[in-house]
Amino acid sequence: MQIARQDGLHYLYGICLSDCSIIRFAISHGESMKSHYETYKGWSVSVQVSAHLSRVDIDRKAADYIPRVVITEYKGNAFKDREIADGHSYPTPEKCIEHGIITARAYIDRGVSLM
């Protein structure tokens, strides 16, 4: 792993063990990375742009953004958090947040309790 600075962002570079491709994750330090918080059907929802990823072509200007989706269920005085995998990347932070919200709401709508 190696950290480098490019285009105002810090990047963590590594090698994907499954296919030996180079992976680049952006490490955010500012306004460029967005987040969203809401309450949906009594659950807390947090969606953040956790990183952006590009494989092999590390000089690519447009990055794919990956959402980090965390939901929290409350029952009485107890609560439980779960990170939900979206499984996709998106071309802009806004699309990333939008689809992260859809992922969280779809999970909650299935009625699966975390408790």
Short mmCIF file of N, CA and C in Angstrom, two decimals:
data_model
loop_
_atom_site.label_atom_id
_atom_site.label_comp_id
_atom_site.label_asym_id
_atom_site.label_seq_id
_atom_site.Cartn_x
_atom_site.Cartn_y
_atom_site.Cartn_z
N MET A 1 0.84 -1.18 0.00
CA MET A 1 0.00 0.00 0.00
C MET A 1 0.88 1.24 0.00
N GLN A 2 0.39 2.26 -0.67
CA GLN A 2 1.13 3.52 -0.76
C GLN A 2 0.13 4.66 -0.80
N ILE A 3 0.43 5.77 -0.14
CA ILE A 3 -0.42 6.95 -0.17
C ILE A 3 0.25 8.01 -1.03
N ALA A 4 -0.52 8.62 -1.93
CA ALA A 4 -0.01 9.67 -2.81
C ALA A 4 -1.04 10.79 -2.90
N ARG A 5 -0.60 12.00 -3.23
CA ARG A 5 -1.50 13.14 -3.40
C ARG A 5 -1.58 13.49 -4.88
N GLN A 6 -2.82 13.68 -5.37
CA GLN A 6 -3.04 14.01 -6.77
C GLN A 6 -4.37 14.75 -6.87
N ASP A 7 -4.44 15.81 -7.63
CA ASP A 7 -5.67 16.57 -7.85
C ASP A 7 -6.34 17.01 -6.55
N GLY A 8 -5.56 17.35 -5.53
CA GLY A 8 -6.12 17.84 -4.28
C GLY A 8 -6.65 16.77 -3.35
N LEU A 9 -6.54 15.50 -3.72
CA LEU A 9 -6.99 14.41 -2.86
C LEU A 9 -5.82 13.51 -2.52
N HIS A 10 -5.94 12.80 -1.41
CA HIS A 10 -4.98 11.77 -1.07
C HIS A 10 -5.53 10.43 -1.55
N TYR A 11 -4.68 9.60 -2.11
CA TYR A 11 -5.09 8.31 -2.62
C TYR A 11 -4.30 7.21 -1.93
N LEU A 12 -4.98 6.10 -1.66
CA LEU A 12 -4.34 4.91 -1.15
C LEU A 12 -4.30 3.92 -2.30
N TYR A 13 -3.10 3.53 -2.71
CA TYR A 13 -2.93 2.59 -3.82
C TYR A 13 -2.62 1.20 -3.27
N GLY A 14 -3.17 0.19 -3.90
CA GLY A 14 -2.88 -1.18 -3.52
C GLY A 14 -3.05 -2.08 -4.73
N ILE A 15 -2.82 -3.35 -4.55
CA ILE A 15 -2.96 -4.32 -5.64
C ILE A 15 -4.04 -5.31 -5.25
N CYS A 16 -5.00 -5.51 -6.15
CA CYS A 16 -6.08 -6.47 -5.94
C CYS A 16 -5.49 -7.87 -6.07
N LEU A 17 -5.63 -8.69 -5.03
CA LEU A 17 -5.01 -10.01 -5.04
C LEU A 17 -5.66 -10.97 -6.03
N SER A 18 -6.94 -10.77 -6.35
CA SER A 18 -7.62 -11.72 -7.23
C SER A 18 -7.17 -11.61 -8.68
N ASP A 19 -6.87 -10.38 -9.15
CA ASP A 19 -6.48 -10.25 -10.55
C ASP A 19 -5.24 -9.38 -10.76
N CYS A 20 -4.55 -9.02 -9.70
CA CYS A 20 -3.30 -8.24 -9.73
C CYS A 20 -3.46 -6.85 -10.34
N SER A 21 -4.69 -6.33 -10.41
CA SER A 21 -4.87 -4.98 -10.92
C SER A 21 -4.59 -3.96 -9.82
N ILE A 22 -4.29 -2.75 -10.23
CA ILE A 22 -4.02 -1.67 -9.28
C ILE A 22 -5.35 -1.05 -8.87
N ILE A 23 -5.53 -0.86 -7.58
CA ILE A 23 -6.75 -0.25 -7.06
C ILE A 23 -6.38 1.07 -6.41
N ARG A 24 -7.21 2.08 -6.64
CA ARG A 24 -6.97 3.40 -6.05
C ARG A 24 -8.21 3.83 -5.28
N PHE A 25 -8.04 4.14 -4.00
CA PHE A 25 -9.11 4.67 -3.17
C PHE A 25 -8.78 6.10 -2.83
N ALA A 26 -9.75 6.99 -2.97
CA ALA A 26 -9.55 8.39 -2.56
C ALA A 26 -9.84 8.51 -1.08
N ILE A 27 -9.04 9.29 -0.40
CA ILE A 27 -9.24 9.58 1.01
C ILE A 27 -9.67 11.03 1.09
N SER A 28 -10.87 11.26 1.55
CA SER A 28 -11.45 12.61 1.52
C SER A 28 -10.96 13.47 2.68
N HIS A 29 -10.72 14.74 2.38
CA HIS A 29 -10.38 15.73 3.40
C HIS A 29 -11.10 17.03 3.11
N GLY A 30 -12.38 17.01 2.92
CA GLY A 30 -13.02 18.28 2.63
C GLY A 30 -14.44 18.15 2.15
N GLU A 31 -14.89 19.18 1.45
CA GLU A 31 -16.28 19.27 1.05
C GLU A 31 -16.62 18.36 -0.12
N SER A 32 -15.65 17.84 -0.83
CA SER A 32 -15.94 17.10 -2.05
C SER A 32 -16.72 15.82 -1.79
N MET A 33 -16.53 15.20 -0.63
CA MET A 33 -17.25 13.98 -0.31
C MET A 33 -18.52 14.35 0.46
N LYS A 34 -19.64 13.83 0.02
CA LYS A 34 -20.94 14.18 0.57
C LYS A 34 -21.43 13.11 1.54
N SER A 35 -22.47 13.48 2.31
CA SER A 35 -23.12 12.52 3.19
C SER A 35 -24.59 12.90 3.33
N HIS A 36 -25.39 11.95 3.80
CA HIS A 36 -26.82 12.16 3.95
C HIS A 36 -27.28 11.40 5.19
N TYR A 37 -28.11 12.05 6.01
CA TYR A 37 -28.66 11.42 7.21
C TYR A 37 -30.17 11.65 7.21
N GLU A 38 -30.93 10.62 7.57
CA GLU A 38 -32.38 10.75 7.65
C GLU A 38 -32.93 9.69 8.58
N THR A 39 -34.20 9.86 8.96
CA THR A 39 -34.95 8.84 9.67
C THR A 39 -36.01 8.33 8.70
N TYR A 40 -36.05 7.02 8.51
CA TYR A 40 -37.00 6.41 7.58
C TYR A 40 -37.72 5.28 8.31
N LYS A 41 -39.03 5.42 8.49
CA LYS A 41 -39.86 4.43 9.18
C LYS A 41 -39.30 4.08 10.56
N GLY A 42 -38.77 5.09 11.26
CA GLY A 42 -38.24 4.89 12.60
C GLY A 42 -36.80 4.41 12.66
N TRP A 43 -36.18 4.16 11.54
CA TRP A 43 -34.78 3.73 11.48
C TRP A 43 -33.91 4.93 11.13
N SER A 44 -32.72 4.99 11.68
CA SER A 44 -31.76 6.01 11.27
C SER A 44 -30.99 5.50 10.06
N VAL A 45 -30.81 6.37 9.09
CA VAL A 45 -30.09 6.02 7.86
C VAL A 45 -28.94 6.99 7.68
N SER A 46 -27.76 6.46 7.44
CA SER A 46 -26.58 7.27 7.15
C SER A 46 -25.98 6.77 5.85
N VAL A 47 -25.81 7.68 4.89
CA VAL A 47 -25.18 7.33 3.62
C VAL A 47 -24.03 8.29 3.40
N GLN A 48 -22.85 7.75 3.18
CA GLN A 48 -21.66 8.56 2.95
C GLN A 48 -20.96 8.08 1.69
N VAL A 49 -20.29 9.00 1.03
CA VAL A 49 -19.40 8.60 -0.06
C VAL A 49 -18.10 8.22 0.62
N SER A 50 -17.85 6.91 0.69
CA SER A 50 -16.70 6.45 1.48
C SER A 50 -15.40 6.49 0.70
N ALA A 51 -15.48 6.34 -0.61
CA ALA A 51 -14.25 6.29 -1.42
C ALA A 51 -14.64 6.39 -2.87
N HIS A 52 -13.65 6.64 -3.70
CA HIS A 52 -13.88 6.37 -5.11
C HIS A 52 -12.77 5.48 -5.61
N LEU A 53 -13.14 4.69 -6.58
CA LEU A 53 -12.32 3.57 -6.99
C LEU A 53 -12.14 3.58 -8.49
N SER A 54 -10.93 3.34 -8.93
CA SER A 54 -10.72 3.08 -10.35
C SER A 54 -9.72 1.94 -10.46
N ARG A 55 -9.95 1.04 -11.36
CA ARG A 55 -9.07 -0.12 -11.54
C ARG A 55 -8.13 0.14 -12.71
N VAL A 56 -6.93 -0.26 -12.57
CA VAL A 56 -5.89 -0.26 -13.59
C VAL A 56 -5.60 1.13 -14.16
N ASP A 57 -6.60 1.81 -14.69
CA ASP A 57 -6.39 3.11 -15.32
C ASP A 57 -6.36 4.19 -14.24
N ILE A 58 -5.22 4.38 -13.59
CA ILE A 58 -5.14 5.29 -12.45
C ILE A 58 -5.08 6.75 -12.86
N ASP A 59 -4.93 7.04 -14.14
CA ASP A 59 -4.90 8.43 -14.60
C ASP A 59 -6.28 8.91 -15.04
N ARG A 60 -7.27 8.08 -14.90
CA ARG A 60 -8.62 8.42 -15.31
C ARG A 60 -9.14 9.61 -14.50
N LYS A 61 -9.78 10.57 -15.15
CA LYS A 61 -10.28 11.77 -14.47
C LYS A 61 -11.58 11.51 -13.72
N ALA A 62 -12.50 10.77 -14.33
CA ALA A 62 -13.79 10.51 -13.70
C ALA A 62 -13.69 9.25 -12.85
N ALA A 63 -13.93 9.39 -11.57
CA ALA A 63 -13.84 8.25 -10.67
C ALA A 63 -15.22 7.68 -10.40
N ASP A 64 -15.26 6.44 -10.00
CA ASP A 64 -16.50 5.81 -9.58
C ASP A 64 -16.59 5.92 -8.07
N TYR A 65 -17.74 6.36 -7.56
CA TYR A 65 -17.92 6.60 -6.13
C TYR A 65 -18.69 5.45 -5.49
N ILE A 66 -18.28 5.06 -4.30
CA ILE A 66 -18.83 3.91 -3.60
C ILE A 66 -19.54 4.39 -2.33
N PRO A 67 -20.83 4.01 -2.13
CA PRO A 67 -21.52 4.46 -0.92
C PRO A 67 -21.24 3.56 0.28
N ARG A 68 -21.23 4.18 1.44
CA ARG A 68 -21.20 3.46 2.72
C ARG A 68 -22.57 3.71 3.35
N VAL A 69 -23.35 2.65 3.48
CA VAL A 69 -24.72 2.74 3.97
C VAL A 69 -24.80 2.06 5.33
N VAL A 70 -25.23 2.81 6.35
CA VAL A 70 -25.40 2.26 7.70
C VAL A 70 -26.82 2.57 8.15
N ILE A 71 -27.52 1.52 8.62
CA ILE A 71 -28.85 1.72 9.17
C ILE A 71 -28.82 1.36 10.65
N THR A 72 -29.69 2.00 11.43
CA THR A 72 -29.78 1.74 12.86
C THR A 72 -31.23 1.50 13.22
N GLU A 73 -31.49 0.34 13.83
CA GLU A 73 -32.84 0.00 14.30
C GLU A 73 -32.91 0.26 15.80
N TYR A 74 -33.99 0.88 16.24
CA TYR A 74 -34.20 1.17 17.66
C TYR A 74 -35.39 0.38 18.15
N LYS A 75 -35.23 -0.30 19.31
CA LYS A 75 -36.34 -0.99 19.98
C LYS A 75 -36.20 -0.69 21.46
N GLY A 76 -37.09 0.17 21.97
CA GLY A 76 -37.01 0.56 23.37
C GLY A 76 -35.71 1.30 23.63
N ASN A 77 -34.94 0.82 24.59
CA ASN A 77 -33.65 1.44 24.92
C ASN A 77 -32.50 0.81 24.14
N ALA A 78 -32.78 -0.21 23.35
CA ALA A 78 -31.73 -0.90 22.61
C ALA A 78 -31.67 -0.40 21.17
N PHE A 79 -30.49 -0.53 20.58
CA PHE A 79 -30.34 -0.20 19.16
C PHE A 79 -29.28 -1.11 18.56
N LYS A 80 -29.37 -1.29 17.27
CA LYS A 80 -28.40 -2.13 16.56
C LYS A 80 -28.11 -1.50 15.21
N ASP A 81 -26.82 -1.40 14.87
CA ASP A 81 -26.37 -0.86 13.59
C ASP A 81 -26.03 -1.99 12.63
N ARG A 82 -26.22 -1.73 11.35
CA ARG A 82 -25.77 -2.67 10.32
C ARG A 82 -25.31 -1.88 9.10
N GLU A 83 -24.16 -2.26 8.58
CA GLU A 83 -23.69 -1.69 7.32
C GLU A 83 -24.25 -2.54 6.19
N ILE A 84 -24.87 -1.88 5.22
CA ILE A 84 -25.51 -2.57 4.10
C ILE A 84 -24.64 -2.40 2.86
N ALA A 85 -24.31 -3.50 2.23
CA ALA A 85 -23.49 -3.45 1.01
C ALA A 85 -24.37 -3.06 -0.17
N ASP A 86 -23.97 -2.02 -0.87
CA ASP A 86 -24.69 -1.59 -2.08
C ASP A 86 -24.23 -2.42 -3.27
N GLY A 87 -22.94 -2.70 -3.34
CA GLY A 87 -22.41 -3.55 -4.40
C GLY A 87 -22.17 -2.86 -5.74
N HIS A 88 -22.33 -1.54 -5.77
CA HIS A 88 -22.15 -0.81 -7.02
C HIS A 88 -21.30 0.43 -6.79
N SER A 89 -20.83 1.02 -7.87
CA SER A 89 -20.16 2.32 -7.80
C SER A 89 -20.88 3.24 -8.78
N TYR A 90 -20.75 4.54 -8.56
CA TYR A 90 -21.52 5.52 -9.31
C TYR A 90 -20.63 6.63 -9.83
N PRO A 91 -21.03 7.30 -10.92
CA PRO A 91 -20.15 8.28 -11.58
C PRO A 91 -19.99 9.60 -10.83
N THR A 92 -20.93 9.95 -9.94
CA THR A 92 -20.84 11.22 -9.21
C THR A 92 -21.17 10.98 -7.74
N PRO A 93 -20.70 11.85 -6.84
CA PRO A 93 -21.08 11.73 -5.43
C PRO A 93 -22.59 11.81 -5.23
N GLU A 94 -23.26 12.65 -6.01
CA GLU A 94 -24.71 12.82 -5.88
C GLU A 94 -25.45 11.53 -6.22
N LYS A 95 -25.06 10.88 -7.31
CA LYS A 95 -25.67 9.59 -7.70
C LYS A 95 -25.37 8.52 -6.65
N CYS A 96 -24.17 8.57 -6.11
CA CYS A 96 -23.75 7.63 -5.07
C CYS A 96 -24.67 7.75 -3.86
N ILE A 97 -24.89 8.97 -3.38
CA ILE A 97 -25.77 9.20 -2.24
C ILE A 97 -27.20 8.77 -2.58
N GLU A 98 -27.67 9.16 -3.75
CA GLU A 98 -29.04 8.82 -4.17
C GLU A 98 -29.28 7.32 -4.15
N HIS A 99 -28.37 6.55 -4.70
CA HIS A 99 -28.53 5.10 -4.75
C HIS A 99 -28.29 4.45 -3.39
N GLY A 100 -27.44 5.05 -2.57
CA GLY A 100 -27.26 4.56 -1.21
C GLY A 100 -28.55 4.68 -0.41
N ILE A 101 -29.27 5.79 -0.58
CA ILE A 101 -30.56 5.98 0.09
C ILE A 101 -31.56 4.93 -0.38
N ILE A 102 -31.60 4.67 -1.68
CA ILE A 102 -32.49 3.65 -2.24
C ILE A 102 -32.17 2.28 -1.64
N THR A 103 -30.89 1.95 -1.51
CA THR A 103 -30.46 0.68 -0.94
C THR A 103 -30.93 0.55 0.51
N ALA A 104 -30.74 1.61 1.30
CA ALA A 104 -31.15 1.58 2.71
C ALA A 104 -32.66 1.42 2.84
N ARG A 105 -33.41 2.19 2.09
CA ARG A 105 -34.88 2.12 2.17
C ARG A 105 -35.41 0.76 1.72
N ALA A 106 -34.81 0.19 0.68
CA ALA A 106 -35.24 -1.13 0.21
C ALA A 106 -35.00 -2.18 1.29
N TYR A 107 -33.88 -2.10 1.98
CA TYR A 107 -33.58 -3.05 3.06
C TYR A 107 -34.62 -2.91 4.18
N ILE A 108 -34.89 -1.67 4.58
CA ILE A 108 -35.86 -1.42 5.66
C ILE A 108 -37.25 -1.87 5.24
N ASP A 109 -37.63 -1.63 3.99
CA ASP A 109 -38.95 -2.02 3.49
C ASP A 109 -39.15 -3.53 3.47
N ARG A 110 -38.07 -4.30 3.43
CA ARG A 110 -38.20 -5.77 3.47
C ARG A 110 -38.66 -6.25 4.84
N GLY A 111 -38.55 -5.38 5.86
CA GLY A 111 -39.05 -5.72 7.19
C GLY A 111 -38.17 -6.67 7.97
N VAL A 112 -36.90 -6.72 7.66
CA VAL A 112 -35.96 -7.59 8.36
C VAL A 112 -35.47 -6.87 9.62
N SER A 113 -35.75 -7.45 10.77
CA SER A 113 -35.31 -6.84 12.03
C SER A 113 -33.85 -7.20 12.29
N LEU A 114 -33.10 -6.26 12.84
CA LEU A 114 -31.71 -6.52 13.21
C LEU A 114 -31.62 -7.12 14.61
N MET A 115 -32.70 -7.03 15.37
CA MET A 115 -32.69 -7.47 16.77
C MET A 115 -33.00 -8.95 16.88
#
